[in-house]
Short mmCIF file of C-alpha atoms (C1' of nucleotides) in Angstrom, two decimals:
data_model
loop_
_atom_site.label_atom_id
_atom_site.label_comp_id
_atom_site.label_asym_id
_atom_site.label_seq_id
_atom_site.Cartn_x
_atom_site.Cartn_y
_atom_site.Cartn_z
CA UNK A 1 216.23 92.38 170.66
CA UNK A 2 213.05 92.27 172.92
CA UNK A 3 212.08 88.88 174.89
CA UNK A 4 209.38 88.43 172.20
CA UNK A 5 209.34 89.97 168.51
CA UNK A 6 206.52 90.72 166.56
CA UNK A 7 204.81 93.67 168.75
CA UNK A 8 204.40 96.88 167.10
CA UNK A 9 202.13 99.88 166.83
CA UNK A 10 200.26 98.67 163.88
CA UNK A 11 199.47 95.64 165.92
CA UNK A 12 198.61 97.64 168.99
CA UNK A 13 196.37 99.87 166.90
CA UNK A 14 194.19 96.96 165.38
CA UNK A 15 193.83 95.20 168.46
CA UNK A 16 192.82 98.93 169.76
CA UNK A 17 190.18 98.89 167.14
CA UNK A 18 188.86 95.63 167.48
CA UNK A 19 188.27 96.11 171.46
CA UNK A 20 186.68 99.51 171.03
CA UNK A 21 184.29 98.19 168.15
CA UNK A 22 183.33 95.01 170.05
CA UNK A 23 183.22 96.05 173.46
CA UNK A 24 182.77 100.11 173.28
CA UNK A 25 184.67 103.07 174.11
CA UNK A 26 184.76 102.45 178.13
CA UNK A 27 186.58 99.15 177.37
CA UNK A 28 189.28 100.71 175.72
CA UNK A 29 191.93 100.83 178.70
CA UNK A 30 195.80 100.22 178.29
CA UNK A 31 195.41 97.31 180.82
CA UNK A 32 193.26 95.22 179.10
CA UNK A 33 194.92 96.24 175.28
CA UNK A 34 198.26 95.34 176.73
CA UNK A 35 196.36 91.67 177.68
CA UNK A 36 195.09 91.53 174.16
CA UNK A 37 198.62 91.76 172.46
CA UNK A 38 200.32 89.73 175.09
CA UNK A 39 202.29 92.26 177.04
CA UNK A 40 202.33 94.12 180.62
CA UNK A 41 201.18 97.78 180.24
CA UNK A 42 204.27 99.61 180.48
CA UNK A 43 205.74 97.91 177.31
CA UNK A 44 202.87 99.49 175.16
CA UNK A 45 205.06 102.73 175.96
CA UNK A 46 207.62 101.77 173.75
CA UNK A 47 205.33 101.84 170.40
CA UNK A 48 202.79 104.24 171.49
CA UNK A 49 202.71 107.94 173.28
CA UNK A 50 200.57 106.66 175.79
CA UNK A 51 196.91 107.14 175.72
CA UNK A 52 196.80 110.68 173.88
CA UNK A 53 199.25 108.81 171.58
CA UNK A 54 196.91 105.79 171.23
CA UNK A 55 193.66 108.12 170.59
CA UNK A 56 195.76 109.90 167.98
CA UNK A 57 196.72 106.56 165.92
CA UNK A 58 193.29 105.75 166.32
CA UNK A 59 191.82 108.98 164.85
CA UNK A 60 194.26 108.59 161.93
CA UNK A 61 193.52 104.85 161.05
CA UNK A 62 189.88 105.76 161.30
CA UNK A 63 190.06 108.61 158.65
CA UNK A 64 192.44 106.77 156.38
CA UNK A 65 190.31 104.06 156.79
CA UNK A 66 187.04 106.10 156.09
CA UNK A 67 188.82 107.93 153.08
CA UNK A 68 189.90 104.67 151.54
CA UNK A 69 186.41 102.94 151.64
CA UNK A 70 185.20 106.10 150.44
CA UNK A 71 187.23 106.59 147.33
CA UNK A 72 186.87 102.95 146.47
CA UNK A 73 182.96 103.02 146.47
CA UNK A 74 182.53 106.07 144.01
CA UNK A 75 184.93 104.89 141.13
CA UNK A 76 183.61 105.06 137.84
CA UNK A 77 180.40 106.78 139.20
CA UNK A 78 179.03 110.16 138.89
CA UNK A 79 176.20 112.35 139.58
CA UNK A 80 173.25 112.09 142.12
CA UNK A 81 173.63 108.05 142.36
CA UNK A 82 177.51 108.29 143.15
CA UNK A 83 176.48 111.05 145.93
CA UNK A 84 173.89 108.62 147.39
CA UNK A 85 176.29 106.21 147.28
CA UNK A 86 178.82 107.92 149.42
CA UNK A 87 176.42 108.65 151.73
CA UNK A 88 175.38 105.03 152.19
CA UNK A 89 179.39 104.00 152.32
CA UNK A 90 180.17 106.49 155.42
CA UNK A 91 176.68 105.60 157.18
CA UNK A 92 177.87 101.84 156.84
CA UNK A 93 181.37 102.65 157.72
CA UNK A 94 180.03 104.38 161.20
CA UNK A 95 177.52 101.43 161.95
CA UNK A 96 180.70 98.78 161.08
CA UNK A 97 182.74 100.85 163.42
CA UNK A 98 181.09 102.51 166.12
CA UNK A 99 183.22 102.43 168.66
CA UNK A 100 186.41 103.73 166.58
CA UNK A 101 184.06 106.28 165.01
CA UNK A 102 183.08 107.82 168.16
CA UNK A 103 186.36 107.94 169.92
CA UNK A 104 188.23 109.39 166.97
CA UNK A 105 185.45 112.46 167.59
CA UNK A 106 187.00 112.93 171.09
CA UNK A 107 190.92 112.57 170.11
CA UNK A 108 192.78 115.46 170.28
CA UNK A 109 193.12 117.78 167.30
CA UNK A 110 196.55 119.46 167.24
CA UNK A 111 196.69 121.85 164.46
CA UNK A 112 200.07 120.41 163.35
CA UNK A 113 199.25 117.17 163.00
CA UNK A 114 199.75 117.11 159.18
CA UNK A 115 199.39 113.63 159.02
CA UNK A 116 195.84 113.49 160.23
CA UNK A 117 194.62 116.65 158.88
CA UNK A 118 195.60 114.99 155.54
CA UNK A 119 193.66 112.18 155.99
CA UNK A 120 190.53 114.09 157.05
CA UNK A 121 190.94 116.44 153.76
CA UNK A 122 190.94 113.06 151.61
CA UNK A 123 187.54 112.62 152.93
CA UNK A 124 186.33 115.96 152.06
CA UNK A 125 187.98 115.75 148.70
CA UNK A 126 186.47 112.69 147.34
CA UNK A 127 182.79 113.85 148.58
CA UNK A 128 184.19 117.48 146.74
CA UNK A 129 184.88 115.76 143.38
CA UNK A 130 181.64 114.02 143.41
CA UNK A 131 179.42 116.92 143.90
CA UNK A 132 181.86 118.92 141.29
CA UNK A 133 180.74 116.22 138.90
CA UNK A 134 177.17 117.30 139.91
CA UNK A 135 178.10 121.07 138.27
CA UNK A 136 178.54 122.72 141.50
CA UNK A 137 181.69 124.82 142.42
CA UNK A 138 183.06 127.08 144.67
CA UNK A 139 181.85 127.77 147.93
CA UNK A 140 178.51 126.25 147.40
CA UNK A 141 180.23 122.85 146.51
CA UNK A 142 181.79 123.28 149.90
CA UNK A 143 178.57 124.00 151.44
CA UNK A 144 176.91 120.69 150.22
CA UNK A 145 180.05 118.71 151.54
CA UNK A 146 179.47 120.30 155.01
CA UNK A 147 175.62 119.27 154.54
CA UNK A 148 175.99 116.13 153.50
CA UNK A 149 178.79 115.07 155.99
CA UNK A 150 176.78 116.55 158.83
CA UNK A 151 173.88 114.73 157.65
CA UNK A 152 175.27 111.46 157.83
CA UNK A 153 177.21 112.29 160.47
CA UNK A 154 174.40 113.34 162.82
CA UNK A 155 172.24 110.89 161.61
CA UNK A 156 174.40 107.89 162.06
CA UNK A 157 175.61 109.01 165.76
CA UNK A 158 172.18 109.42 166.76
CA UNK A 159 171.04 106.03 165.53
CA UNK A 160 173.94 104.69 167.34
CA UNK A 161 173.37 106.06 170.55
CA UNK A 162 169.89 104.81 170.31
CA UNK A 163 168.58 108.57 169.85
CA UNK A 164 165.67 107.70 167.83
CA UNK A 165 162.84 105.98 169.30
CA UNK A 166 162.42 102.25 167.96
CA UNK A 167 158.94 102.78 165.85
CA UNK A 168 159.93 103.73 162.36
CA UNK A 169 162.74 102.04 160.27
CA UNK A 170 165.80 104.03 160.24
CA UNK A 171 166.82 102.62 156.81
CA UNK A 172 163.70 104.17 155.39
CA UNK A 173 164.44 107.27 157.17
CA UNK A 174 168.00 107.61 155.86
CA UNK A 175 167.21 107.22 152.24
CA UNK A 176 164.18 109.92 152.45
CA UNK A 177 166.69 112.10 154.37
CA UNK A 178 169.77 111.94 151.94
CA UNK A 179 167.26 112.10 148.80
CA UNK A 180 165.38 115.17 150.29
CA UNK A 181 168.77 116.88 150.83
CA UNK A 182 169.90 115.84 147.46
CA UNK A 183 166.44 117.34 145.75
CA UNK A 184 167.10 120.45 147.98
CA UNK A 185 170.14 121.37 145.86
CA UNK A 186 169.38 120.23 142.86
CA UNK A 187 166.67 123.09 142.72
CA UNK B 1 171.61 117.84 210.04
CA UNK B 2 175.53 118.02 208.63
CA UNK B 3 177.97 120.07 209.24
CA UNK B 4 177.19 122.55 206.81
CA UNK B 5 173.81 122.80 205.05
CA UNK B 6 172.79 123.84 201.73
CA UNK B 7 174.23 121.38 199.34
CA UNK B 8 171.91 119.46 197.41
CA UNK B 9 171.47 117.76 193.97
CA UNK B 10 170.70 120.54 191.97
CA UNK B 11 173.48 122.68 193.05
CA UNK B 12 175.88 119.76 192.23
CA UNK B 13 174.58 119.30 188.78
CA UNK B 14 174.42 123.35 188.06
CA UNK B 15 178.17 123.18 189.41
CA UNK B 16 179.00 120.32 187.11
CA UNK B 17 177.25 121.87 184.05
CA UNK B 18 179.33 124.83 184.63
CA UNK B 19 182.53 123.06 184.76
CA UNK B 20 181.98 120.93 181.76
CA UNK B 21 181.12 123.84 179.96
CA UNK B 22 183.65 125.72 180.71
CA UNK B 23 186.44 123.14 181.05
CA UNK B 24 185.66 120.35 178.81
CA UNK B 25 184.48 116.95 179.09
CA UNK B 26 187.76 115.85 180.40
CA UNK B 27 187.58 118.09 183.29
CA UNK B 28 184.76 116.69 184.99
CA UNK B 29 186.18 114.62 188.10
CA UNK B 30 184.28 114.02 191.23
CA UNK B 31 187.17 115.66 193.11
CA UNK B 32 187.34 118.78 190.94
CA UNK B 33 183.39 118.66 191.33
CA UNK B 34 183.20 118.37 194.97
CA UNK B 35 185.92 121.64 195.45
CA UNK B 36 183.59 123.39 193.35
CA UNK B 37 180.77 122.84 195.83
CA UNK B 38 182.67 122.90 198.85
CA UNK B 39 182.77 119.63 199.89
CA UNK B 40 184.80 116.45 199.98
CA UNK B 41 184.15 113.70 197.00
CA UNK B 42 182.24 110.84 199.43
CA UNK B 43 180.05 113.37 200.38
CA UNK B 44 178.75 113.76 196.91
CA UNK B 45 177.49 110.08 197.26
CA UNK B 46 174.58 111.62 199.35
CA UNK B 47 173.21 113.52 196.87
CA UNK B 48 174.03 111.52 193.52
CA UNK B 49 174.59 107.83 192.50
CA UNK B 50 178.15 108.21 191.98
CA UNK B 51 179.69 109.15 188.30
CA UNK B 52 177.05 107.23 186.41
CA UNK B 53 174.29 109.00 188.34
CA UNK B 54 175.73 112.11 187.80
CA UNK B 55 175.81 111.73 183.89
CA UNK B 56 172.55 110.73 184.23
CA UNK B 57 171.19 113.94 185.81
CA UNK B 58 173.32 115.97 183.54
CA UNK B 59 171.56 114.38 180.27
CA UNK B 60 168.07 114.81 182.03
CA UNK B 61 169.10 118.56 182.76
CA UNK B 62 170.17 118.83 179.26
CA UNK B 63 167.33 117.19 177.29
CA UNK B 64 164.88 119.33 179.72
CA UNK B 65 166.80 122.55 179.06
CA UNK B 66 167.20 122.25 175.46
CA UNK B 67 163.19 121.26 175.26
CA UNK B 68 162.59 124.14 177.06
CA UNK B 69 164.26 126.66 175.07
CA UNK B 70 163.00 125.18 171.80
CA UNK B 71 159.47 125.36 173.08
CA UNK B 72 159.80 128.95 173.90
CA UNK B 73 161.21 129.79 170.69
CA UNK B 74 158.36 128.86 168.36
CA UNK B 75 155.35 130.05 170.92
CA UNK B 76 152.95 131.86 168.14
CA UNK B 77 155.34 130.92 165.10
CA UNK B 78 154.42 128.37 162.27
CA UNK B 79 155.33 127.34 158.97
CA UNK B 80 159.26 127.48 157.43
CA UNK B 81 160.51 130.09 159.54
CA UNK B 82 159.35 128.37 162.35
CA UNK B 83 161.32 125.30 161.52
CA UNK B 84 164.29 127.73 160.56
CA UNK B 85 164.13 129.28 163.98
CA UNK B 86 164.20 125.69 165.78
CA UNK B 87 167.55 124.88 163.59
CA UNK B 88 169.03 127.71 165.12
CA UNK B 89 167.80 127.46 168.62
CA UNK B 90 169.14 123.95 168.51
CA UNK B 91 172.51 125.33 167.16
CA UNK B 92 172.51 128.00 169.71
CA UNK B 93 172.11 125.81 172.62
CA UNK B 94 174.76 123.32 171.71
CA UNK B 95 177.25 126.31 171.04
CA UNK B 96 176.35 127.59 174.66
CA UNK B 97 176.72 124.10 176.06
CA UNK B 98 179.06 122.22 174.45
CA UNK B 99 180.37 120.40 177.15
CA UNK B 100 176.92 119.48 178.58
CA UNK B 101 175.50 118.60 175.25
CA UNK B 102 178.77 116.15 174.49
CA UNK B 103 178.50 114.51 177.94
CA UNK B 104 175.05 114.09 177.53
CA UNK B 105 175.53 111.80 174.26
CA UNK B 106 177.65 109.68 176.15
CA UNK B 107 175.32 109.12 179.18
CA UNK B 108 173.92 105.87 180.14
CA UNK B 109 170.31 105.47 178.08
CA UNK B 110 168.42 102.68 180.42
CA UNK B 111 165.34 102.06 178.62
CA UNK B 112 163.71 102.39 181.77
CA UNK B 113 164.59 105.95 182.58
CA UNK B 114 160.77 107.15 182.18
CA UNK B 115 162.13 110.96 182.92
CA UNK B 116 165.00 110.97 180.48
CA UNK B 117 162.82 109.56 177.62
CA UNK B 118 160.19 112.24 178.32
CA UNK B 119 162.43 115.09 178.00
CA UNK B 120 163.79 113.64 175.06
CA UNK B 121 160.49 112.78 173.31
CA UNK B 122 159.46 116.58 174.16
CA UNK B 123 162.33 117.83 171.88
CA UNK B 124 160.71 115.68 168.92
CA UNK B 125 157.47 116.32 170.04
CA UNK B 126 158.01 120.35 169.52
CA UNK B 127 159.85 119.45 165.91
CA UNK B 128 156.71 117.41 164.93
CA UNK B 129 154.02 119.92 165.61
CA UNK B 130 156.07 122.56 163.70
CA UNK B 131 156.70 120.00 160.67
CA UNK B 132 152.85 119.28 161.11
CA UNK B 133 151.88 123.06 160.89
CA UNK B 134 153.64 122.64 157.32
CA UNK B 135 151.30 119.97 156.50
CA UNK B 136 153.38 116.91 156.53
CA UNK B 137 151.86 114.12 158.37
CA UNK B 138 152.22 110.55 159.75
CA UNK B 139 155.56 109.04 159.21
CA UNK B 140 156.62 111.51 156.86
CA UNK B 141 156.71 114.18 159.07
CA UNK B 142 159.13 111.82 161.55
CA UNK B 143 161.09 111.42 158.81
CA UNK B 144 161.94 115.18 158.55
CA UNK B 145 162.27 115.41 162.20
CA UNK B 146 164.80 112.88 162.23
CA UNK B 147 166.55 114.65 159.09
CA UNK B 148 166.54 118.16 160.64
CA UNK B 149 167.77 116.61 164.11
CA UNK B 150 170.24 114.96 162.27
CA UNK B 151 171.65 117.78 160.45
CA UNK B 152 171.80 120.13 163.19
CA UNK B 153 173.32 117.83 165.66
CA UNK B 154 175.42 116.65 163.13
CA UNK B 155 176.85 120.28 162.09
CA UNK B 156 176.95 121.82 165.04
CA UNK B 157 179.17 118.83 166.74
CA UNK B 158 181.36 118.87 164.09
CA UNK B 159 181.64 122.51 163.93
CA UNK B 160 182.55 122.21 167.88
CA UNK B 161 185.23 119.62 167.16
CA UNK B 162 186.77 121.79 164.47
CA UNK B 163 186.28 119.43 161.79
CA UNK B 164 185.64 121.79 159.27
CA UNK B 165 188.61 123.62 157.99
CA UNK B 166 188.87 127.43 158.55
CA UNK B 167 188.46 128.79 155.16
CA UNK B 168 184.56 129.06 154.84
CA UNK B 169 182.04 130.64 157.13
CA UNK B 170 180.09 128.24 159.18
CA UNK B 171 177.25 130.81 159.90
CA UNK B 172 176.69 130.68 155.97
CA UNK B 173 177.11 127.13 155.44
CA UNK B 174 174.51 126.37 158.09
CA UNK B 175 171.88 129.02 156.80
CA UNK B 176 172.37 127.32 153.52
CA UNK B 177 171.95 123.85 154.61
CA UNK B 178 169.15 123.89 156.44
CA UNK B 179 167.26 126.12 153.62
CA UNK B 180 168.54 123.42 151.32
CA UNK B 181 167.01 120.57 153.62
CA UNK B 182 163.68 122.35 154.00
CA UNK B 183 163.64 123.31 150.50
CA UNK B 184 163.98 119.48 149.90
CA UNK B 185 160.99 118.83 151.63
CA UNK B 186 159.00 121.37 150.16
CA UNK B 187 158.95 120.09 146.50
"C1'" DG C 1 164.38 123.05 227.18
"C1'" DT C 2 166.18 118.16 226.35
"C1'" DA C 3 166.93 114.03 224.42
"C1'" DA C 4 166.43 110.94 220.31
"C1'" DT C 5 167.07 110.72 215.65
"C1'" DA C 6 167.79 110.72 210.68
"C1'" DT C 7 170.66 113.33 207.83
"C1'" DA C 8 174.73 114.43 205.79
"C1'" DA C 9 179.05 115.77 206.23
"C1'" DC C 10 183.86 113.47 207.29
"C1'" DT C 11 188.15 110.11 207.33
"C1'" DA C 12 190.20 106.16 206.01
"C1'" DA C 13 190.81 102.65 202.82
"C1'" DT C 14 190.39 99.95 198.39
"C1'" DA C 15 191.01 99.04 193.65
"C1'" DA C 16 191.30 100.41 188.93
"C1'" DG C 17 194.26 102.89 185.90
"C1'" DA C 18 198.20 105.56 183.81
"C1'" DT C 19 202.25 106.71 183.56
"C1'" DT C 20 207.52 106.70 184.94
"C1'" DA C 21 212.08 105.01 186.57
"C1'" DG C 22 214.73 101.93 186.33
"C1'" DC C 23 216.50 97.05 185.29
"C1'" DT C 24 216.91 93.00 182.40
"C1'" DT C 25 217.05 90.57 178.19
"C1'" DT C 26 218.30 89.28 173.66
"C1'" DG C 27 219.25 90.16 168.44
"C1'" DT C 28 222.28 92.69 165.92
"C1'" DC C 29 226.28 94.20 164.19
"C1'" DA C 30 231.43 95.67 164.70
"C1'" DT D 1 232.54 87.10 170.48
"C1'" DG D 2 231.43 91.51 172.89
"C1'" DA D 3 228.92 96.07 172.90
"C1'" DC D 4 224.83 98.40 172.00
"C1'" DA D 5 219.91 99.25 171.28
"C1'" DA D 6 215.33 98.10 171.65
"C1'" DA D 7 212.11 96.07 173.88
"C1'" DG D 8 210.23 93.90 177.19
"C1'" DC D 9 209.42 93.69 182.67
"C1'" DT D 10 208.91 94.83 187.84
"C1'" DA D 11 208.24 98.52 191.23
"C1'" DA D 12 206.33 102.56 192.38
"C1'" DT D 13 203.79 106.95 191.97
"C1'" DC D 14 199.49 109.69 191.14
"C1'" DT D 15 194.76 110.19 190.05
"C1'" DT D 16 190.41 109.01 190.47
"C1'" DA D 17 186.18 106.71 191.69
"C1'" DT D 18 183.94 104.41 195.56
"C1'" DT D 19 183.00 101.83 199.91
"C1'" DA D 20 182.73 101.79 204.92
"C1'" DG D 21 182.19 103.25 209.13
"C1'" DT D 22 182.52 107.39 211.99
"C1'" DT D 23 180.86 112.24 213.51
"C1'" DA D 24 178.35 116.24 214.17
"C1'" DT D 25 174.24 118.79 213.76
"C1'" DA D 26 169.42 120.18 212.76
"C1'" DT D 27 165.06 118.90 213.41
"C1'" DT D 28 161.36 116.95 216.00
"C1'" DA D 29 159.29 114.67 219.89
"C1'" DC D 30 158.54 115.11 224.46
#
DNA sequence: GTAATATAACTAATAAGATTAGCTTTGTCA
DNA sequence: TGACAAAGCTAATCTTATTAGTTATATTAC
C-alpha cells in the first residue's frame, strides 16, 4: 500500500509517550514526533486526528496503563496494606511517566468518549474495591477514593514540579501523609 | 514618550489573568493579549520578556495573591478551625482562578528567581504557623503542610478538570477529606 | 520656548508549528 | 494484469512568537 509499511497508531502513540516522558511536555510537536517515527508531519494524519487526537490517544493510553498497573499491584491483597500499596503504585507510575501523566490532564475530555471514561472509571473501581475490603461502603467509600486520589495526585505532581523545597525527604513525607490519611478514616 | 501612554507590566499581567481565567489556558496568546490591552503584539516586549517572561509574571502574581488571601483568612484564628479555613480558602482561590493557577504550575521555575521562591515560601509559612499553633513542630509540621497542600491542590485540580464523576457532591467530599486528614494527624 | 533624548509604540520580516489539499506510489484483490 | 485504496509525499496556508529597525512623542535640559 504505502511507500513504507509498518507505521500505525500504536507506534505513533508509543513514540509520543517516549518523547514526552524523556524531553517534557513542551517537546511534543508533530514535527519532532514525525521525525522519531521516520515520516513527514502530514503523514501522521493518516493515523491520528491531529494534535487533539494525539492528546486523546495519550490520555487513553495513560489511563489504561495506570489501571493495569494498579490492578496488578493489589492482586491477592486487601485491607490497609493494599491501600498503601495502591498509593505507592500510583505515585511510582506518575514519577515514571511525568510527561505522559501531565499531558493527559490537559487533554480534552469530551463527555461522549466512552473508552476514556471507562478506563478512568477502572482506576476508581480498583481503589473502591480495596476500600470496600476495609469495610467502607456507599458514599463514604467514594469520598475516601477521592481523598486518596487527590492526595497522591497532588503530592506527586507538586513533587515533580519541584514545588516542595529540597530540605525534607519526599519519600518520608509521602509515607507519613498516606498513613495519616488512612489513620484518619480508620477512626 | 510613546504614541499612547498608560500601558505597563501590571496592566498586561492583569489582562492576562482575566483572559486565562475566563477563556482557559489555550486562549492565552500574545496576539489576543495585545488586542485586549490595545496594542500590537511586539509592543508587549517593551514590558515583558516574551511569553516565558509573561508566564513568570503570572506565576509570581498567583503566588502573591494566594499568599495574601491565605494570610488574611487566618488572622486571629488558630487550631483545627484555622486549618480547615486555610484549606477552604486555598480551594476557593483555585476555583476562582482556574486558568491562572494551572498556568502557574506550568511556568518555568529557575532556582535563582528569588521573588517567586519567596512568595511560594510565604504560602508554606502561613500554613506552618497554623500547624504549629496546633502543637506540631519540626519535620512533622513540614510533613503535615505538604500533606494538606497536596490534598487541596490535588482535589481541586482534579475537580476543575472534571476528573471526578458527577454523581457525588464535591463540596461534601472535600469537607470529609479535609477533616479526615486533620483527624489523622490529631491521633 | 525649543531642542535633545529616551521610551514605547509601530511595521516588516522570519521561523516554527499545525493543518489541508492534492498528488504519487504501491500492496492487494478481482 | 489492471483497478483500487491506503498511506506516504510536496506544497501551501494560517497562526503564533519573536527580532530588527523605524517613528512618534513626553520629558528634560538649556
